[in-house]
């Protein structure tokens, strides 16, 4: 029995395993940052699935032949055990209801076809409604508050303002500790503060981290002076530094800094007007006090002063010039020379500086230079050798960063910027677009590889299409589950949809494989569809419910980092439960429709159709070993003898 059972389901198991490998291996070869996240998952799943094929052909049949025992008495004379009574109480009603629905569907195929098209059509509104992002909003029990005080603020004043915010945060019962750092960036900016907020574990508070961040925006930020620039965001999973943890990032590049500042103000206003945006800011920070030196070229020429000498003198005395290097303990250090701080700290001190002259030897700096006080940018950023301004924003709870980014792109496009100014996604917003492209490639490769594998296994060009048709039908239900669980469409939920494809495809393979077996044994197509799906209903329910049960701990998990688990398990559980009935009906109906199409095409082109005994795989059961082969009774009711020992 173990040998014949393994032969009967051998092709289905092989097809399922190889097609599962075709689903997960493309994930392992995705590039960019999504590939870094998912490569280990794809390789691990591929190795585990390959090993499971060996186990299913060796260990499982051996244990079944040793452990399974059959009662020698006939079914009517022996007493049913507890497990059999539970099956009669729980499974038999499900089977009867399913068979009635399937019989009706076989006789009224257009109902299932309309339901399938309506399901596929619902993808468009559902995709628009589901929030989209790069990573799920993970409750890590920590977040950051970035504060930038007005330019020119001293380090002590910045520290005082940040400590006041931290003191208010420590009064919250959800906060366990805070940490204030000043000037924690490459340029050691003294007016830039970062307040790290550590929260109590998620299971010990009522508000989520995302809700607490929104609470900071509504209760803490409004108390600060309007000149302060603030941002409340997660601690960066990668990258870092100041506002670069924002989930929405775009950059504007162009040649003219004045025009960039003008366009920057307009884009910031449009970004703040987008519903769901928060912590809007830019990298272009003005108001930095500076002294502008304007050279009087006519006077410099009269005094014999070269403009280059003025610039060199200013750089030497104020900025510093490298003159040598020295070595200490195997390390080399630059030696910079510049004027003492008292001679470069104020415009009055600059009056004592001199510059070389070809006529007079040296002349005072102020004889050839006019000094003016002004406000300028704190730093000028460049990207691809062009001046650029980066725009940052976070999102409110329940809003996806992709929606905010797409709305901003449309608003900037309506501005009709000159061609020399380019607006493009940056940071996580750029990775969202790459993630969609990479997953589209992964989905496409998975479908192609699955089709080729199934075509080789079933020796048919139509059966793989019948099997793969069930996969798109699960997408709307996966999207509905995202809305139910309050999740966004990101790299982890897309990974969950891939896992869902693997489970649903396995069910279709079991159905089509067994229908082909029954048709080779002489049953009509209608009887083969009804009996084949009834025989395979129990293993499909067993594997599906077992898989869902294994995912439920991930869906209900709580604690730090649980969102990543729920993001993957949510669409699998919801999509599998909601789409199970439709896929169980759509696959056999699609099988019958494609079979009719094949017959019509063969008549149209006068081709000789293959007999039922030659379709599918080779005959795997000896006729004399299966005494129940024939037309079972009781298609619409009762329980006919099962075909094959596995059933």
Coordinates of C-alpha atoms in Angstrom, one line a residue:
X1 CA 0.0 0.0 0.0
X2 CA 2.8 2.4 0.8
X3 CA 4.5 1.7 -2.5
X4 CA 1.3 2.1 -4.6
X5 CA 0.3 5.2 -2.7
X6 CA 3.7 6.8 -3.3
X7 CA 3.4 6.0 -7.0
X8 CA -0.1 7.4 -7.2
X9 CA 0.9 10.8 -5.8
X10 CA 4.5 10.7 -6.9
X11 CA 4.0 13.1 -9.9
X12 CA 1.9 15.5 -7.8
X13 CA 4.6 15.6 -5.1
X14 CA 7.4 16.1 -7.6
X15 CA 5.5 18.8 -9.5
X16 CA 4.6 20.6 -6.3
X17 CA 8.2 20.5 -5.0
X18 CA 9.8 21.7 -8.2
X19 CA 7.3 24.4 -8.8
X20 CA 7.8 25.6 -5.2
X21 CA 11.5 25.8 -5.9
X22 CA 10.6 27.9 -8.9
X23 CA 8.7 30.3 -6.6
X24 CA 11.3 30.9 -4.0
X25 CA 14.6 30.7 -5.9
X26 CA 14.0 33.9 -7.9
X27 CA 13.6 35.7 -4.6
X28 CA 17.1 34.6 -3.6
X29 CA 18.6 36.4 -6.7
X30 CA 16.8 39.7 -6.3
X31 CA 19.2 42.7 -6.4
X32 CA 19.4 46.0 -4.5
X33 CA 18.4 46.4 -0.9
X34 CA 15.3 44.1 -1.2
X35 CA 17.6 41.3 -2.3
X36 CA 19.7 41.9 0.9
X37 CA 16.6 41.4 3.0
X38 CA 15.2 38.3 1.2
X39 CA 18.2 36.4 -0.1
X40 CA 18.6 34.3 3.0
X41 CA 14.9 33.5 3.0
X42 CA 14.9 32.3 -0.6
X43 CA 17.9 30.1 -0.2
X44 CA 16.7 28.6 3.1
X45 CA 13.2 27.8 1.7
X46 CA 14.8 26.3 -1.5
X47 CA 17.0 24.0 0.6
X48 CA 14.2 23.0 2.9
X49 CA 11.8 22.2 0.1
X50 CA 14.4 20.1 -1.7
X51 CA 15.1 18.1 1.4
X52 CA 11.3 17.7 1.9
X53 CA 11.1 15.9 -1.5
X54 CA 13.6 13.3 -0.3
X55 CA 11.7 12.8 3.0
X56 CA 8.3 12.4 1.2
X57 CA 9.6 9.7 -1.0
X58 CA 11.6 7.8 1.6
X59 CA 10.9 8.4 5.3
X60 CA 7.2 9.1 5.1
X61 CA 6.2 5.9 3.2
X62 CA 8.5 3.8 5.4
X63 CA 6.9 5.1 8.6
X64 CA 3.4 4.8 7.1
X65 CA 4.1 1.1 6.3
X66 CA 5.2 0.5 9.9
X67 CA 2.9 2.6 12.0
X68 CA -0.5 2.6 10.1
X69 CA -2.7 -0.2 11.1
X70 CA -6.1 -1.2 9.6
X71 CA -8.9 -2.9 11.4
X72 CA -9.5 -6.3 9.7
X73 CA -13.3 -6.2 10.3
X74 CA -15.5 -4.7 7.6
X75 CA -16.6 -1.1 8.2
X76 CA -20.2 -2.0 9.1
X77 CA -19.1 -4.5 11.8
X78 CA -16.3 -2.7 13.6
X79 CA -16.7 0.0 16.1
X80 CA -15.5 3.4 15.1
X81 CA -12.8 5.1 17.2
X82 CA -12.8 8.6 18.5
X83 CA -10.9 10.0 15.5
X84 CA -13.3 8.4 13.0
X85 CA -16.3 9.8 14.9
X86 CA -14.7 13.3 14.9
X87 CA -14.2 13.0 11.1
X88 CA -17.9 12.0 10.6
X89 CA -19.0 14.9 12.8
X90 CA -16.7 17.6 11.4
X91 CA -15.5 16.6 7.9
X92 CA -18.5 14.8 6.4
X93 CA -20.9 17.8 6.5
X94 CA -18.2 19.9 4.8
X95 CA -17.7 17.3 2.1
X96 CA -21.5 17.1 1.4
X97 CA -21.8 20.9 1.2
X98 CA -18.8 21.1 -1.1
X99 CA -20.0 18.4 -3.4
X100 CA -23.4 20.1 -3.8
X101 CA -21.7 23.4 -4.6
X102 CA -19.3 21.7 -7.0
X103 CA -22.1 19.7 -8.8
X104 CA -24.0 23.0 -9.2
X105 CA -20.9 24.7 -10.5
X106 CA -20.1 21.9 -13.0
X107 CA -23.7 22.2 -14.4
X108 CA -23.6 26.1 -14.3
X109 CA -20.0 26.9 -15.2
X110 CA -20.8 30.5 -16.1
X111 CA -21.5 31.3 -12.4
X112 CA -17.9 30.4 -11.5
X113 CA -16.5 32.2 -14.5
X114 CA -18.3 35.4 -13.6
X115 CA -17.2 35.1 -10.0
X116 CA -13.6 34.6 -11.1
X117 CA -13.7 37.7 -13.3
X118 CA -15.4 39.8 -10.6
X119 CA -12.6 38.7 -8.2
X120 CA -9.9 39.6 -10.6
X121 CA -11.6 43.0 -11.3
X122 CA -11.6 43.8 -7.7
X123 CA -7.8 43.9 -7.7
X124 CA -7.7 47.5 -9.1
X125 CA -9.7 49.2 -6.3
X126 CA -8.1 47.1 -3.6
X127 CA -4.6 47.9 -4.8
X128 CA -5.4 51.6 -4.7
X129 CA -6.9 51.3 -1.2
X130 CA -4.1 49.3 0.4
X131 CA -1.2 51.5 1.9
X132 CA 2.2 50.9 0.2
X133 CA 5.6 51.2 1.7
X134 CA 9.1 49.8 1.7
X135 CA 9.1 48.3 5.2
X136 CA 6.3 47.7 7.6
X137 CA 5.9 50.1 10.5
X138 CA 7.6 48.0 13.0
X139 CA 7.1 48.5 16.8
X140 CA 10.7 48.3 18.0
X141 CA 9.9 50.1 21.3
X142 CA 12.1 53.0 20.3
X143 CA 12.0 56.1 18.1
X144 CA 13.9 59.3 17.5
X145 CA 13.0 63.0 17.7
X146 CA 15.3 65.2 15.6
X147 CA 15.4 68.9 16.5
X148 CA 17.2 71.6 14.6
X149 CA 17.3 74.9 16.4
X150 CA 17.8 78.2 14.5
X151 CA 21.2 78.6 12.8
X152 CA 23.8 80.1 15.0
X153 CA 22.4 78.6 18.2
X154 CA 25.2 77.5 20.5
X155 CA 25.7 73.9 21.6
X156 CA 24.6 74.7 25.2
X157 CA 21.4 76.3 24.1
X158 CA 20.6 73.4 21.8
X159 CA 21.3 70.9 24.6
X160 CA 19.0 72.9 26.9
X161 CA 16.1 72.8 24.4
X162 CA 16.6 69.0 23.7
X163 CA 16.8 68.2 27.5
X164 CA 13.4 69.9 28.0
X165 CA 11.8 67.7 25.4
X166 CA 13.4 64.6 26.9
X167 CA 12.2 65.6 30.4
X168 CA 8.6 65.8 29.1
X169 CA 8.9 62.5 27.3
X170 CA 10.2 60.7 30.5
X171 CA 6.9 61.7 32.2
X172 CA 5.0 59.5 29.9
X173 CA 4.2 56.0 31.3
X174 CA 5.1 54.4 28.0
X175 CA 8.7 55.8 28.0
X176 CA 11.4 54.0 30.0
X177 CA 14.5 56.1 29.1
X178 CA 15.8 58.9 26.8
X179 CA 19.2 59.8 25.4
X180 CA 20.1 63.3 24.0
X181 CA 23.0 63.7 21.6
X182 CA 24.1 67.0 20.0
X183 CA 25.9 67.4 16.7
X184 CA 25.8 63.7 15.9
X185 CA 26.5 64.1 12.2
X186 CA 29.5 64.3 9.9
X187 CA 29.8 68.1 10.2
X188 CA 29.2 68.2 14.0
X189 CA 26.4 70.7 13.7
X190 CA 26.0 72.4 17.1
X191 CA 22.3 73.3 16.6
X192 CA 21.3 69.7 15.7
X193 CA 19.9 67.5 18.5
X194 CA 18.6 64.0 18.5
X195 CA 16.5 62.6 21.3
X196 CA 16.4 58.8 21.4
X197 CA 13.3 57.6 23.2
X198 CA 13.2 54.0 24.6
X199 CA 9.7 52.6 25.2
X200 CA 8.5 49.8 27.4
X201 CA 7.7 46.5 25.6
X202 CA 4.7 46.5 23.4
X203 CA 2.7 44.1 25.5
X204 CA 3.0 46.4 28.5
X205 CA 1.4 49.5 26.9
X206 CA -1.9 50.3 25.1
X207 CA -0.6 52.6 22.4
X208 CA 1.6 51.4 19.6
X209 CA 4.9 53.0 18.7
X210 CA 3.3 54.6 15.6
X211 CA 0.5 56.1 17.8
X212 CA 3.0 57.4 20.3
X213 CA 5.0 59.1 17.5
X214 CA 1.8 60.8 16.3
X215 CA 1.1 61.8 19.9
X216 CA 4.5 63.5 20.1
X217 CA 3.7 65.5 16.9
X218 CA 0.3 66.6 18.4
X219 CA 1.3 67.3 22.0
X220 CA 5.1 68.0 22.2
X221 CA 6.1 69.6 18.9
X222 CA 3.4 72.4 19.1
X223 CA 5.0 73.6 22.3
X224 CA 8.3 74.3 20.6
X225 CA 9.2 77.6 19.0
X226 CA 8.1 77.9 15.3
X227 CA 11.7 78.4 14.3
X228 CA 12.6 74.8 15.3
X229 CA 12.6 72.1 12.6
X230 CA 11.5 68.8 14.0
X231 CA 11.0 65.2 12.9
X232 CA 9.7 62.1 14.7
X233 CA 10.7 58.8 13.0
X234 CA 11.8 55.3 13.6
X235 CA 15.3 54.4 14.2
X236 CA 16.8 53.7 10.8
X237 CA 17.0 50.1 9.7
X238 CA 19.9 51.1 7.4
X239 CA 21.6 54.3 6.7
X240 CA 21.0 57.0 9.3
X241 CA 21.9 60.5 10.3
X242 CA 19.5 63.3 11.1
X243 CA 16.3 63.3 8.9
X244 CA 17.5 60.5 6.6
X245 CA 15.2 58.0 8.5
X246 CA 12.2 59.6 6.8
X247 CA 10.0 57.2 4.9
X248 CA 9.3 59.7 2.1
X249 CA 12.4 61.2 0.4
X250 CA 12.8 63.1 -2.9
X251 CA 15.5 65.2 -4.3
X252 CA 15.6 68.2 -6.6
X253 CA 18.8 68.9 -8.6
X254 CA 19.7 72.0 -10.6
X255 CA 22.4 74.5 -11.4
X256 CA 21.2 77.6 -9.6
X257 CA 21.1 77.7 -5.8
X258 CA 18.7 80.7 -5.8
X259 CA 16.2 78.9 -8.0
X260 CA 16.6 75.7 -6.0
X261 CA 15.6 77.6 -2.9
X262 CA 12.6 79.1 -4.6
X263 CA 11.4 75.8 -5.9
X264 CA 12.1 74.2 -2.6
X265 CA 9.7 76.5 -0.8
X266 CA 7.0 75.7 -3.3
X267 CA 7.5 71.9 -3.1
X268 CA 7.5 72.0 0.7
X269 CA 4.2 73.8 0.7
X270 CA 2.7 71.2 -1.7
X271 CA 4.1 68.3 0.5
X272 CA 2.6 69.7 3.7
X273 CA -0.8 70.0 1.9
X274 CA -0.8 66.2 1.1
X275 CA -3.1 64.4 3.6
X276 CA -1.2 61.9 5.8
X277 CA 2.2 63.6 5.5
X278 CA 4.0 64.6 8.7
X279 CA 7.4 66.0 9.7
X280 CA 7.9 67.7 6.3
X281 CA 11.4 69.3 6.0
X282 CA 14.3 69.8 3.5
X283 CA 18.0 69.6 3.6
X284 CA 18.3 73.2 2.5
X285 CA 18.8 75.1 5.7
X286 CA 19.2 78.9 5.5
X287 CA 19.7 81.5 8.1
X288 CA 23.3 80.6 8.9
X289 CA 25.1 83.9 9.9
X290 CA 28.0 84.6 7.6
X291 CA 30.4 87.4 6.5
X292 CA 30.5 87.9 2.7
X293 CA 33.8 89.4 1.4
X294 CA 33.3 91.4 -1.9
X295 CA 36.6 92.3 -3.6
X296 CA 36.8 95.8 -5.1
X297 CA 38.7 94.8 -8.2
X298 CA 39.5 98.4 -9.4
X299 CA 41.1 99.3 -6.1
X300 CA 42.9 95.9 -5.9
X301 CA 44.4 96.6 -9.4
X302 CA 45.5 100.1 -8.3
X303 CA 47.3 98.7 -5.3
X304 CA 48.8 95.8 -7.2
X305 CA 46.8 93.1 -5.3
X306 CA 46.0 89.9 -7.2
X307 CA 42.5 88.5 -6.6
X308 CA 43.9 85.0 -6.3
X309 CA 46.2 86.3 -3.5
X310 CA 43.1 87.7 -1.6
X311 CA 41.4 84.3 -1.8
X312 CA 44.6 82.4 -0.8
X313 CA 45.1 84.7 2.1
X314 CA 41.5 84.3 3.3
X315 CA 41.8 80.6 3.1
X316 CA 45.2 80.5 4.9
X317 CA 44.1 82.8 7.7
X318 CA 40.5 81.6 8.2
X319 CA 40.0 78.2 6.8
X320 CA 43.5 76.8 7.2
X321 CA 46.0 75.3 4.7
X322 CA 47.8 72.0 4.9
X323 CA 51.5 72.5 5.2
X324 CA 52.9 69.1 6.3
X325 CA 52.2 65.7 7.9
X326 CA 53.6 63.9 10.9
X327 CA 53.6 60.3 12.0
X328 CA 52.7 58.9 15.4
X329 CA 52.2 55.2 16.3
X330 CA 51.9 54.2 12.7
X331 CA 49.3 56.9 11.8
X332 CA 49.8 60.1 9.8
X333 CA 48.2 63.4 10.6
X334 CA 47.8 66.5 8.6
X335 CA 49.3 69.8 9.9
X336 CA 47.1 72.8 9.2
X337 CA 48.1 76.4 9.7
X338 CA 45.7 79.3 10.2
X339 CA 45.3 82.4 12.2
X340 CA 44.5 82.3 15.9
X341 CA 40.8 82.3 16.8
X342 CA 40.9 85.8 18.2
X343 CA 41.9 87.1 14.7
X344 CA 39.2 85.2 12.8
X345 CA 36.2 85.3 15.1
X346 CA 34.8 88.7 14.1
X347 CA 34.8 91.1 11.2
X348 CA 36.7 93.6 13.3
X349 CA 39.6 91.2 13.8
X350 CA 39.7 90.7 10.0
X351 CA 40.7 94.4 9.7
X352 CA 44.1 93.5 11.0
X353 CA 44.8 90.9 8.3
X354 CA 47.0 91.8 5.3
X355 CA 47.4 90.6 1.8
X356 CA 50.5 90.7 -0.5
X357 CA 50.9 93.5 -3.0
X358 CA 53.2 93.7 -6.0
X359 CA 53.7 97.4 -5.4
X360 CA 53.5 98.0 -1.7
X361 CA 54.6 94.7 -0.2
X362 CA 51.5 94.2 1.9
X363 CA 48.2 96.1 2.3
X364 CA 45.4 95.8 4.8
X365 CA 42.7 93.3 3.7
X366 CA 39.9 95.9 4.2
X367 CA 41.6 98.2 1.6
X368 CA 40.6 95.8 -1.2
X369 CA 37.6 94.0 0.4
X370 CA 34.2 95.1 1.6
X371 CA 32.7 92.9 4.4
X372 CA 29.0 92.5 4.7
X373 CA 26.9 90.5 7.1
X374 CA 24.4 88.1 5.6
X375 CA 22.5 84.8 6.1
X376 CA 23.3 81.8 3.9
X377 CA 22.8 78.1 3.7
X378 CA 24.4 76.0 6.4
X379 CA 25.7 73.6 3.8
X380 CA 25.4 73.0 0.0
X381 CA 24.7 69.4 -1.0
X382 CA 25.6 68.0 -4.3
X383 CA 24.4 64.9 -6.2
X384 CA 26.0 63.8 -9.5
X385 CA 28.0 67.1 -9.5
X386 CA 24.8 69.1 -9.3
X387 CA 23.5 71.2 -6.4
X388 CA 20.5 69.4 -4.8
X389 CA 17.9 69.8 -2.2
X390 CA 16.4 66.7 -0.5
X391 CA 12.8 66.7 0.8
X392 CA 11.8 64.5 3.8
X393 CA 8.5 63.5 5.3
X394 CA 7.0 60.8 7.4
X395 CA 3.4 59.4 7.3
X396 CA 0.6 59.4 9.7
X397 CA -0.8 56.1 11.1
X398 CA -2.6 54.1 8.4
X399 CA -1.1 56.1 5.5
X400 CA 1.4 54.5 3.1
X401 CA 4.6 56.4 2.1
X402 CA 4.0 55.4 -1.6
X403 CA 0.7 57.3 -1.7
X404 CA 2.3 60.5 -0.3
X405 CA 5.2 60.1 -2.8
X406 CA 2.9 59.6 -5.8
X407 CA 0.8 62.6 -4.9
X408 CA 4.0 64.7 -4.5
X409 CA 5.3 63.6 -7.9
X410 CA 2.0 64.6 -9.6
X411 CA 2.1 68.0 -7.8
X412 CA 5.7 68.7 -8.9
X413 CA 5.0 67.6 -12.4
X414 CA 2.2 70.2 -12.6
X415 CA 4.8 72.9 -11.7
X416 CA 6.5 72.4 -15.1
X417 CA 10.0 72.9 -13.9
X418 CA 12.7 73.9 -16.4
X419 CA 14.4 70.9 -18.0
X420 CA 17.7 71.6 -16.2
X421 CA 16.0 70.9 -12.8
X422 CA 15.3 67.2 -12.2
X423 CA 13.0 65.9 -9.4
X424 CA 13.5 62.2 -8.5
X425 CA 12.8 59.7 -5.7
X426 CA 15.6 59.2 -3.2
X427 CA 16.2 56.9 -0.2
X428 CA 13.3 54.7 0.8
X429 CA 11.0 56.2 -1.8
X430 CA 13.5 55.1 -4.5
X431 CA 13.6 51.6 -2.9
X432 CA 9.8 51.3 -3.1
X433 CA 10.0 51.7 -6.8
X434 CA 12.9 49.2 -7.0
X435 CA 11.0 46.8 -4.8
X436 CA 8.0 46.8 -7.1
X437 CA 10.2 46.2 -10.2
X438 CA 12.2 43.4 -8.5
X439 CA 9.1 41.6 -7.3
X440 CA 7.5 42.0 -10.7
X441 CA 10.5 40.2 -12.2
X442 CA 10.4 37.6 -9.4
X443 CA 6.7 36.9 -10.0
X444 CA 7.2 36.7 -13.7
X445 CA 10.2 34.3 -13.5
X446 CA 8.2 32.2 -11.0
X447 CA 5.3 31.9 -13.3
X448 CA 7.5 31.0 -16.3
X449 CA 9.5 28.4 -14.4
X450 CA 6.3 26.9 -12.8
X451 CA 4.7 26.6 -16.2
X452 CA 7.7 24.9 -17.8
X453 CA 8.0 22.5 -14.9
X454 CA 4.3 21.6 -14.9
X455 CA 4.2 21.3 -18.6
X456 CA 7.0 18.8 -18.5
X457 CA 5.4 16.8 -15.6
X458 CA 1.9 16.7 -17.1
X459 CA 3.1 16.4 -20.7
X460 CA 0.5 19.1 -21.6
X461 CA 0.4 22.7 -22.5
X462 CA -3.1 23.3 -21.1
X463 CA -2.9 21.7 -17.6
X464 CA -0.2 24.1 -16.3
X465 CA -2.5 27.0 -17.3
X466 CA -5.4 25.4 -15.5
X467 CA -3.3 25.1 -12.4
X468 CA -1.8 28.6 -12.5
X469 CA -5.1 30.3 -13.1
X470 CA -5.9 29.8 -9.4
X471 CA -3.0 32.0 -8.3
X472 CA -4.3 35.4 -9.5
X473 CA -7.6 34.6 -7.8
X474 CA -5.9 34.7 -4.4
X475 CA -4.4 38.2 -4.9
X476 CA -7.7 40.1 -4.1
X477 CA -8.2 38.0 -0.9
X478 CA -4.6 38.7 0.1
X479 CA -5.2 42.4 -0.4
X480 CA -8.4 42.2 1.7
X481 CA -6.4 40.5 4.5
X482 CA -4.0 43.4 4.4
X483 CA -6.8 45.8 5.0
X484 CA -8.3 43.7 7.7
X485 CA -5.0 43.4 9.6
X486 CA -4.1 47.0 9.0
X487 CA -0.9 46.2 7.0
X488 CA 0.7 47.9 4.0
X489 CA 2.0 46.4 0.8
X490 CA 5.7 46.1 1.3
X491 CA 8.6 43.7 0.8
X492 CA 7.4 41.3 3.5
X493 CA 3.8 41.2 2.5
X494 CA 4.8 40.6 -1.1
X495 CA 6.9 37.7 0.2
X496 CA 3.8 36.4 2.0
X497 CA 1.8 36.5 -1.3
X498 CA 4.6 34.4 -2.9
X499 CA 4.2 31.9 -0.1
X500 CA 0.4 31.9 -0.7
X501 CA 1.0 31.1 -4.3
X502 CA 2.9 28.1 -3.4
X503 CA 0.2 26.7 -1.2
X504 CA -2.7 27.4 -3.6
X505 CA -0.7 25.9 -6.5
X506 CA -0.2 22.7 -4.5
X507 CA -4.0 22.3 -4.1
X508 CA -4.6 22.7 -7.9
X509 CA -1.9 20.2 -8.7
X510 CA -3.5 17.6 -6.4
X511 CA -6.9 18.2 -8.1
X512 CA -5.8 18.1 -11.7
X513 CA -3.5 15.1 -11.1
X514 CA -6.2 13.0 -9.6
X515 CA -8.8 14.0 -12.2
X516 CA -6.4 12.8 -14.9
X517 CA -5.9 9.5 -13.0
X518 CA -9.6 8.8 -12.8
X519 CA -10.1 9.6 -16.5
X520 CA -7.3 7.2 -17.4
X521 CA -9.2 4.6 -15.4
X522 CA -12.3 5.0 -17.6
X523 CA -14.4 7.6 -15.8
X524 CA -16.2 10.3 -17.8
X525 CA -14.9 13.9 -17.4
X526 CA -17.8 14.9 -15.2
X527 CA -17.5 11.9 -12.9
X528 CA -13.8 12.3 -12.8
X529 CA -14.1 16.0 -11.8
X530 CA -16.7 15.2 -9.1
X531 CA -15.0 12.2 -7.6
X532 CA -11.5 13.5 -8.0
X533 CA -12.2 16.7 -6.1
X534 CA -14.1 14.8 -3.4
X535 CA -11.2 12.4 -3.0
X536 CA -8.7 15.3 -2.8
X537 CA -10.8 17.5 -0.6
X538 CA -9.6 16.0 2.7
X539 CA -5.8 16.2 1.9
X540 CA -6.3 19.8 0.6
X541 CA -8.1 20.8 3.8
X542 CA -5.6 19.0 6.0
X543 CA -2.6 20.7 4.4
X544 CA -4.2 24.1 4.2
X545 CA -5.5 24.1 7.7
X546 CA -2.1 22.8 9.0
X547 CA -0.4 25.6 7.1
X548 CA -2.7 28.2 8.5
X549 CA -2.4 26.8 12.0
X550 CA 1.4 27.1 11.7
X551 CA 1.1 30.7 10.6
X552 CA -1.4 31.8 13.3
X553 CA 1.3 32.2 16.0
X554 CA 3.0 34.7 13.7
X555 CA -0.2 36.6 13.0
X556 CA -1.0 36.8 16.7
X557 CA 2.6 37.5 17.9
X558 CA 3.3 40.5 20.0
X559 CA 6.6 42.1 21.0
X560 CA 9.5 43.9 19.5
X561 CA 9.8 43.1 15.8
X562 CA 6.5 41.2 15.6
X563 CA 5.3 43.4 12.7
X564 CA 7.8 41.7 10.3
X565 CA 6.3 38.3 11.2
X566 CA 2.7 39.5 10.9
X567 CA 3.5 41.2 7.6
X568 CA 4.5 37.8 6.0
X569 CA 1.9 35.7 7.7
X570 CA -1.1 38.0 7.3
X571 CA -1.7 37.7 3.6
X572 CA -1.0 33.9 3.8
X573 CA -3.6 33.2 6.4
X574 CA -6.2 35.7 5.1
X575 CA -5.7 34.8 1.5
X576 CA -5.7 31.1 2.1
X577 CA -8.9 31.1 4.2
X578 CA -10.8 33.5 2.0
X579 CA -9.8 32.1 -1.4
X580 CA -10.0 28.4 -0.6
X581 CA -13.6 27.8 -1.8
X582 CA -13.2 29.8 -5.0
X583 CA -10.0 28.1 -6.0
X584 CA -11.5 24.7 -5.2
X585 CA -14.3 25.5 -7.6
X586 CA -12.3 27.5 -10.2
X587 CA -9.7 24.9 -10.9
X588 CA -12.1 22.0 -12.0
X589 CA -14.3 24.4 -13.9
X590 CA -11.2 25.8 -15.8
X591 CA -10.2 22.2 -16.4
X592 CA -13.5 21.4 -18.1
X593 CA -13.5 24.6 -20.1
X594 CA -9.9 24.1 -21.4
X595 CA -10.8 20.5 -22.2
X596 CA -13.8 21.7 -24.3
X597 CA -11.5 24.2 -26.0
X598 CA -9.0 21.5 -26.8
X599 CA -11.7 19.3 -28.4
X600 CA -13.0 22.1 -30.5
X601 CA -9.5 23.1 -31.7
X602 CA -8.8 19.5 -32.6
X603 CA -12.0 19.4 -34.7
X604 CA -11.2 22.7 -36.2
X605 CA -7.8 21.7 -37.4
X606 CA -8.8 18.1 -37.9
X607 CA -6.3 16.8 -35.4
X608 CA -6.7 13.4 -33.8
X609 CA -7.4 14.0 -30.0
X610 CA -5.4 11.9 -27.6
X611 CA -7.5 9.3 -25.8
X612 CA -8.2 9.8 -22.1
X613 CA -5.9 6.9 -21.2
X614 CA -2.9 8.7 -22.8
X615 CA -3.4 12.2 -21.2
X616 CA -1.3 13.2 -18.3
X617 CA 1.4 10.9 -16.8
X618 CA 2.0 7.3 -17.4
X619 CA -0.2 4.6 -15.9
X620 CA 1.0 4.1 -12.3
X621 CA -1.4 1.5 -10.9
X622 CA -1.8 -2.1 -12.0
X623 CA -5.4 -2.9 -12.9
X624 CA -5.5 -6.0 -10.8
X625 CA -4.2 -4.1 -7.7
X626 CA -7.2 -1.8 -7.6
X627 CA -10.5 -3.7 -7.4
X628 CA -12.5 -0.5 -6.9
X629 CA -11.8 0.9 -10.4
X630 CA -15.0 1.7 -12.2
X631 CA -17.9 4.1 -12.0
X632 CA -18.5 4.8 -8.3
X633 CA -22.0 5.2 -7.2
X634 CA -23.5 8.0 -5.3
X635 CA -22.0 11.0 -7.0
X636 CA -24.3 13.5 -5.4
X637 CA -24.9 11.7 -2.2
X638 CA -23.6 8.8 -0.1
X639 CA -20.0 7.7 0.0
X640 CA -18.8 5.6 -2.9
X641 CA -15.7 3.4 -2.7
X642 CA -12.6 5.6 -2.9
X643 CA -10.3 5.2 -5.9
X644 CA -6.7 4.5 -4.8
X645 CA -5.4 3.7 -1.4
X646 CA -4.4 7.2 -0.5
X647 CA -8.0 8.3 -0.3

